[in-house]
């Protein structure tokens, strides 16, 4: 359908759907240097919320075709594949693969966490280094986002204060060791490399995908033109900074 629209000479691409569907059309708009119109019609609508759109009124998003403002936002990518929100690895990456994930995300995530964090279970073989040089081997969770989320509320409305920072948001939670609670680190960067021993299962904007290692993350500043209803710009406000559970580490 996208190819047909492009072949017909479309000068704008819009989509109604959840984050996964929106990401596919947005990637095509970005590749063809066309404006993108987001119409929230999914379950959680993280991307639409962070744009300042009202998920409760998807029809209002159609005003972007007539009375609009244009913004240019960042697009992140992993191994050349664009994403608008977040790529999840480790527990999240495994949970997204489960057939029950779409209908019961939290329950499926908790069940996967219990299985992967059991005493006799091996964690996915991921390996990366953070911004102070600490190596994280077989972490329980790795989240790489298109611009940093506010810690403590990564799935809340307006959880990304900006989509123009030109930086990835990175959160790593290490698995508990010898009875010690899990610890981790959050930072931002313009790129990240994650090594692995085999195929990596991931969730990309909520969709189950597989990657061949290494995973190379990058960000393309202001790569996507977005048309929004003029009134949506007044709705977007940076959220209050909320402390998160991440424990900062010093260099070993």
Short mmCIF file of C-alpha atoms in Angstrom, two decimals:
data_model
loop_
_atom_site.label_atom_id
_atom_site.label_comp_id
_atom_site.label_asym_id
_atom_site.label_seq_id
_atom_site.Cartn_x
_atom_site.Cartn_y
_atom_site.Cartn_z
CA UNK A 1 0.00 0.00 0.00
CA UNK A 2 2.83 2.40 0.80
CA UNK A 3 4.53 1.61 -2.50
CA UNK A 4 1.28 2.22 -4.33
CA UNK A 5 0.84 5.60 -2.66
CA UNK A 6 4.38 6.60 -3.54
CA UNK A 7 3.96 5.44 -7.11
CA UNK A 8 0.81 7.55 -7.37
CA UNK A 9 2.81 10.64 -6.41
CA UNK A 10 1.85 11.03 -2.75
CA UNK A 11 3.34 14.16 -1.21
CA UNK A 12 2.51 13.14 2.38
CA UNK A 13 2.25 9.81 4.19
CA UNK A 14 -0.09 9.29 7.12
CA UNK A 15 -1.11 6.27 9.16
CA UNK A 16 -3.68 5.36 11.77
CA UNK A 17 -2.56 2.63 14.14
CA UNK A 18 -0.33 1.66 17.01
CA UNK A 19 3.36 2.34 17.40
CA UNK A 20 4.48 -0.59 15.25
CA UNK A 21 2.27 0.33 12.29
CA UNK A 22 3.13 4.01 12.58
CA UNK A 23 6.83 3.19 12.58
CA UNK A 24 6.63 1.39 9.23
CA UNK A 25 4.94 4.32 7.50
CA UNK A 26 7.15 6.88 9.22
CA UNK A 27 10.23 5.02 7.98
CA UNK A 28 8.92 5.22 4.42
CA UNK A 29 8.20 8.93 4.82
CA UNK A 30 11.69 9.50 6.17
CA UNK A 31 13.31 7.54 3.34
CA UNK A 32 11.41 9.56 0.76
CA UNK A 33 11.78 12.91 2.56
CA UNK A 34 8.01 13.29 2.86
CA UNK A 35 5.99 14.69 5.77
CA UNK A 36 4.40 12.15 8.12
CA UNK A 37 1.00 12.44 9.80
CA UNK A 38 0.41 10.38 12.95
CA UNK A 39 -3.16 9.35 13.76
CA UNK A 40 -3.25 7.56 17.14
CA UNK A 41 -5.36 4.42 16.93
CA UNK A 42 -3.40 1.89 18.98
CA UNK A 43 -3.56 0.65 22.54
CA UNK A 44 -0.93 2.82 24.23
CA UNK A 45 0.11 5.33 21.56
CA UNK A 46 3.46 6.23 23.14
CA UNK A 47 4.73 8.06 20.08
CA UNK A 48 1.54 10.06 19.58
CA UNK A 49 1.50 11.08 23.25
CA UNK A 50 5.08 12.31 23.10
CA UNK A 51 4.23 14.34 20.02
CA UNK A 52 1.48 16.03 22.03
CA UNK A 53 -1.46 14.37 20.25
CA UNK A 54 -4.59 13.31 22.12
CA UNK A 55 -5.10 9.52 21.79
CA UNK A 56 -8.68 9.99 22.95
CA UNK A 57 -9.47 12.07 19.87
CA UNK A 58 -7.82 10.46 16.85
CA UNK A 59 -10.10 12.32 14.42
CA UNK A 60 -8.56 15.60 15.56
CA UNK A 61 -5.20 14.41 14.22
CA UNK A 62 -6.65 14.62 10.71
CA UNK A 63 -6.52 18.42 11.01
CA UNK A 64 -2.81 18.07 10.26
CA UNK A 65 -3.74 17.76 6.60
CA UNK A 66 -5.33 21.22 6.59
CA UNK A 67 -4.42 23.41 9.58
CA UNK A 68 -0.97 22.26 10.58
CA UNK A 69 2.45 22.99 11.95
CA UNK A 70 5.55 21.10 10.86
CA UNK A 71 8.19 19.72 13.17
CA UNK A 72 11.36 17.78 12.45
CA UNK A 73 12.14 15.04 14.94
CA UNK A 74 14.92 12.54 15.47
CA UNK A 75 14.77 8.97 14.22
CA UNK A 76 16.81 6.19 15.85
CA UNK A 77 17.97 3.08 14.06
CA UNK A 78 19.48 -0.31 14.84
CA UNK A 79 21.46 -2.08 12.13
CA UNK A 80 19.93 0.36 9.68
CA UNK A 81 16.32 -0.28 10.73
CA UNK A 82 14.51 2.86 11.97
CA UNK A 83 12.45 3.04 15.15
CA UNK A 84 10.41 5.82 16.74
CA UNK A 85 10.23 4.72 20.38
CA UNK A 86 12.36 1.96 21.85
CA UNK A 87 14.19 -1.28 21.16
CA UNK A 88 14.04 -3.71 24.08
CA UNK A 89 16.51 -6.53 24.68
CA UNK A 90 16.87 -9.17 27.36
CA UNK A 91 13.68 -9.89 29.31
CA UNK A 92 11.61 -7.47 27.25
CA UNK A 93 12.97 -8.85 24.01
CA UNK A 94 11.99 -12.36 25.05
CA UNK A 95 8.56 -11.31 26.34
CA UNK A 96 7.55 -9.65 23.08
CA UNK A 97 8.01 -13.00 21.31
CA UNK A 98 5.31 -14.64 23.44
CA UNK A 99 1.91 -15.07 21.78
CA UNK A 100 0.15 -13.72 24.88
CA UNK A 101 2.12 -10.45 24.91
CA UNK A 102 -0.36 -8.28 23.01
CA UNK A 103 -3.32 -9.23 25.19
CA UNK A 104 -1.54 -9.26 28.55
CA UNK A 105 1.73 -7.35 28.29
CA UNK A 106 2.45 -6.89 31.98
CA UNK A 107 1.57 -10.46 32.96
CA UNK A 108 3.64 -11.88 30.10
CA UNK A 109 6.58 -9.67 31.03
CA UNK A 110 6.47 -10.79 34.66
CA UNK A 111 6.21 -14.45 33.71
CA UNK A 112 9.17 -14.11 31.36
CA UNK A 113 11.16 -12.29 34.03
CA UNK A 114 10.56 -15.08 36.55
CA UNK A 115 11.68 -17.68 34.03
CA UNK A 116 14.79 -15.83 32.92
CA UNK A 117 15.84 -14.79 36.41
CA UNK A 118 15.52 -18.27 37.88
CA UNK A 119 18.62 -19.78 39.49
CA UNK A 120 19.17 -22.33 36.72
CA UNK A 121 18.40 -20.13 33.72
CA UNK A 122 20.97 -18.50 31.48
CA UNK A 123 20.39 -14.88 30.54
CA UNK A 124 20.53 -13.84 26.87
CA UNK A 125 24.21 -13.46 25.98
CA UNK A 126 24.39 -9.70 25.52
CA UNK A 127 27.50 -7.66 26.16
CA UNK A 128 27.97 -3.88 26.17
CA UNK A 129 29.88 -1.12 27.90
CA UNK A 130 28.31 1.99 29.40
CA UNK A 131 29.47 5.59 29.28
CA UNK A 132 31.98 5.18 32.12
CA UNK A 133 33.50 2.03 30.71
CA UNK A 134 31.71 -0.48 32.93
CA UNK A 135 31.00 -3.71 31.08
CA UNK A 136 27.53 -5.23 31.37
CA UNK A 137 27.57 -8.94 30.60
CA UNK A 138 24.27 -10.78 30.21
CA UNK A 139 22.13 -7.91 31.54
CA UNK A 140 18.51 -8.64 32.36
CA UNK A 141 17.14 -5.61 30.50
CA UNK A 142 18.49 -3.27 27.85
CA UNK A 143 16.27 -0.45 26.58
CA UNK A 144 17.50 1.85 23.81
CA UNK A 145 15.15 4.70 22.97
CA UNK A 146 14.81 7.41 20.39
CA UNK A 147 15.66 10.27 22.81
CA UNK A 148 15.82 9.64 26.57
CA UNK A 149 12.75 8.82 28.63
CA UNK A 150 12.20 10.33 32.07
CA UNK A 151 13.27 7.70 34.57
CA UNK A 152 10.50 6.30 36.69
CA UNK A 153 7.85 6.81 34.02
CA UNK A 154 9.10 5.33 30.72
CA UNK A 155 5.57 4.47 29.56
CA UNK A 156 3.76 7.56 30.84
CA UNK A 157 2.24 10.33 28.75
CA UNK A 158 4.82 12.84 27.62
CA UNK A 159 7.58 10.66 29.01
CA UNK A 160 10.17 12.02 26.59
CA UNK A 161 10.69 15.74 27.23
CA UNK A 162 12.00 16.18 23.70
CA UNK A 163 12.32 14.33 20.41
CA UNK A 164 15.06 16.68 19.24
CA UNK A 165 18.02 15.98 21.53
CA UNK A 166 19.99 14.05 18.91
CA UNK A 167 20.75 11.36 21.48
CA UNK A 168 19.71 7.83 22.32
CA UNK A 169 18.38 7.04 25.77
CA UNK A 170 19.95 3.89 27.21
CA UNK A 171 18.85 1.95 30.29
CA UNK A 172 20.62 -1.21 31.41
CA UNK A 173 19.51 -3.37 34.34
CA UNK A 174 21.89 -6.13 35.40
CA UNK A 175 20.60 -9.45 36.65
CA UNK A 176 20.80 -9.99 40.43
CA UNK A 177 23.90 -11.86 41.54
CA UNK A 178 24.29 -13.97 44.71
CA UNK A 179 21.23 -12.52 46.37
CA UNK A 180 22.16 -8.91 45.63
CA UNK A 181 19.37 -6.81 44.11
CA UNK A 182 19.56 -5.84 40.47
CA UNK A 183 21.44 -2.64 39.68
CA UNK A 184 22.03 -0.75 36.51
CA UNK A 185 22.73 2.49 34.77
CA UNK A 186 21.02 5.05 32.58
CA UNK A 187 22.79 7.41 30.19
CA UNK A 188 22.49 8.97 26.75
CA UNK A 189 24.74 8.73 23.72
CA UNK A 190 24.75 9.21 19.97
CA UNK A 191 25.58 5.56 19.34
CA UNK A 192 25.76 2.18 21.07
CA UNK A 193 27.09 -1.25 20.17
CA UNK A 194 25.70 -4.44 21.72
CA UNK A 195 27.53 -7.71 21.15
CA UNK A 196 26.00 -11.17 21.38
CA UNK A 197 26.88 -14.81 20.73
CA UNK A 198 23.94 -15.57 18.46
CA UNK A 199 20.66 -14.27 17.10
CA UNK A 200 19.26 -11.48 19.27
CA UNK A 201 15.54 -11.42 20.04
CA UNK A 202 14.25 -7.89 20.43
CA UNK A 203 11.12 -5.82 20.64
CA UNK A 204 11.17 -2.89 18.21
CA UNK A 205 8.35 -0.44 18.95
CA UNK A 206 6.49 -3.40 20.45
CA UNK A 207 7.01 -5.74 17.50
CA UNK A 208 9.02 -8.97 17.81
CA UNK A 209 12.13 -8.89 15.60
CA UNK A 210 15.46 -10.70 15.34
CA UNK A 211 18.90 -9.24 14.67
CA UNK A 212 22.27 -10.68 13.82
CA UNK A 213 24.98 -9.32 16.11
CA UNK A 214 26.53 -6.95 16.68
CA UNK A 215 23.67 -4.51 17.15
CA UNK A 216 24.72 -1.01 16.16
CA UNK A 217 22.44 1.78 17.37
CA UNK A 218 22.58 5.32 16.01
CA UNK A 219 20.38 8.38 15.83
CA UNK A 220 19.57 10.65 12.91
CA UNK A 221 18.84 14.16 14.20
CA UNK A 222 15.69 15.80 12.84
CA UNK A 223 15.41 13.22 10.05
CA UNK A 224 11.60 12.96 10.04
CA UNK A 225 9.23 15.74 9.04
CA UNK A 226 6.01 15.53 11.05
CA UNK A 227 2.79 17.40 10.36
CA UNK A 228 0.59 17.99 13.41
CA UNK A 229 -2.64 19.86 14.08
CA UNK A 230 -1.82 23.41 15.06
CA UNK A 231 -3.49 23.03 18.45
CA UNK A 232 -1.39 19.97 19.33
CA UNK A 233 1.67 22.16 19.88
CA UNK A 234 -0.01 23.76 22.90
CA UNK A 235 -0.61 20.35 24.50
CA UNK A 236 3.01 19.24 24.60
CA UNK A 237 4.71 20.12 27.88
CA UNK A 238 7.95 18.69 29.28
CA UNK A 239 7.11 16.33 32.18
CA UNK A 240 8.37 16.89 35.68
CA UNK A 241 11.64 15.09 36.28
CA UNK A 242 10.97 12.01 38.38
CA UNK A 243 13.85 10.13 40.03
CA UNK A 244 14.23 6.61 38.73
CA UNK A 245 15.40 3.38 40.30
CA UNK A 246 18.68 3.28 38.40
CA UNK A 247 21.77 3.21 40.59
CA UNK A 248 24.67 5.13 39.09
CA UNK A 249 27.98 3.31 39.08
CA UNK A 250 31.50 4.58 39.16
CA UNK A 251 34.30 3.27 37.01
CA UNK A 252 35.73 0.00 38.18
#
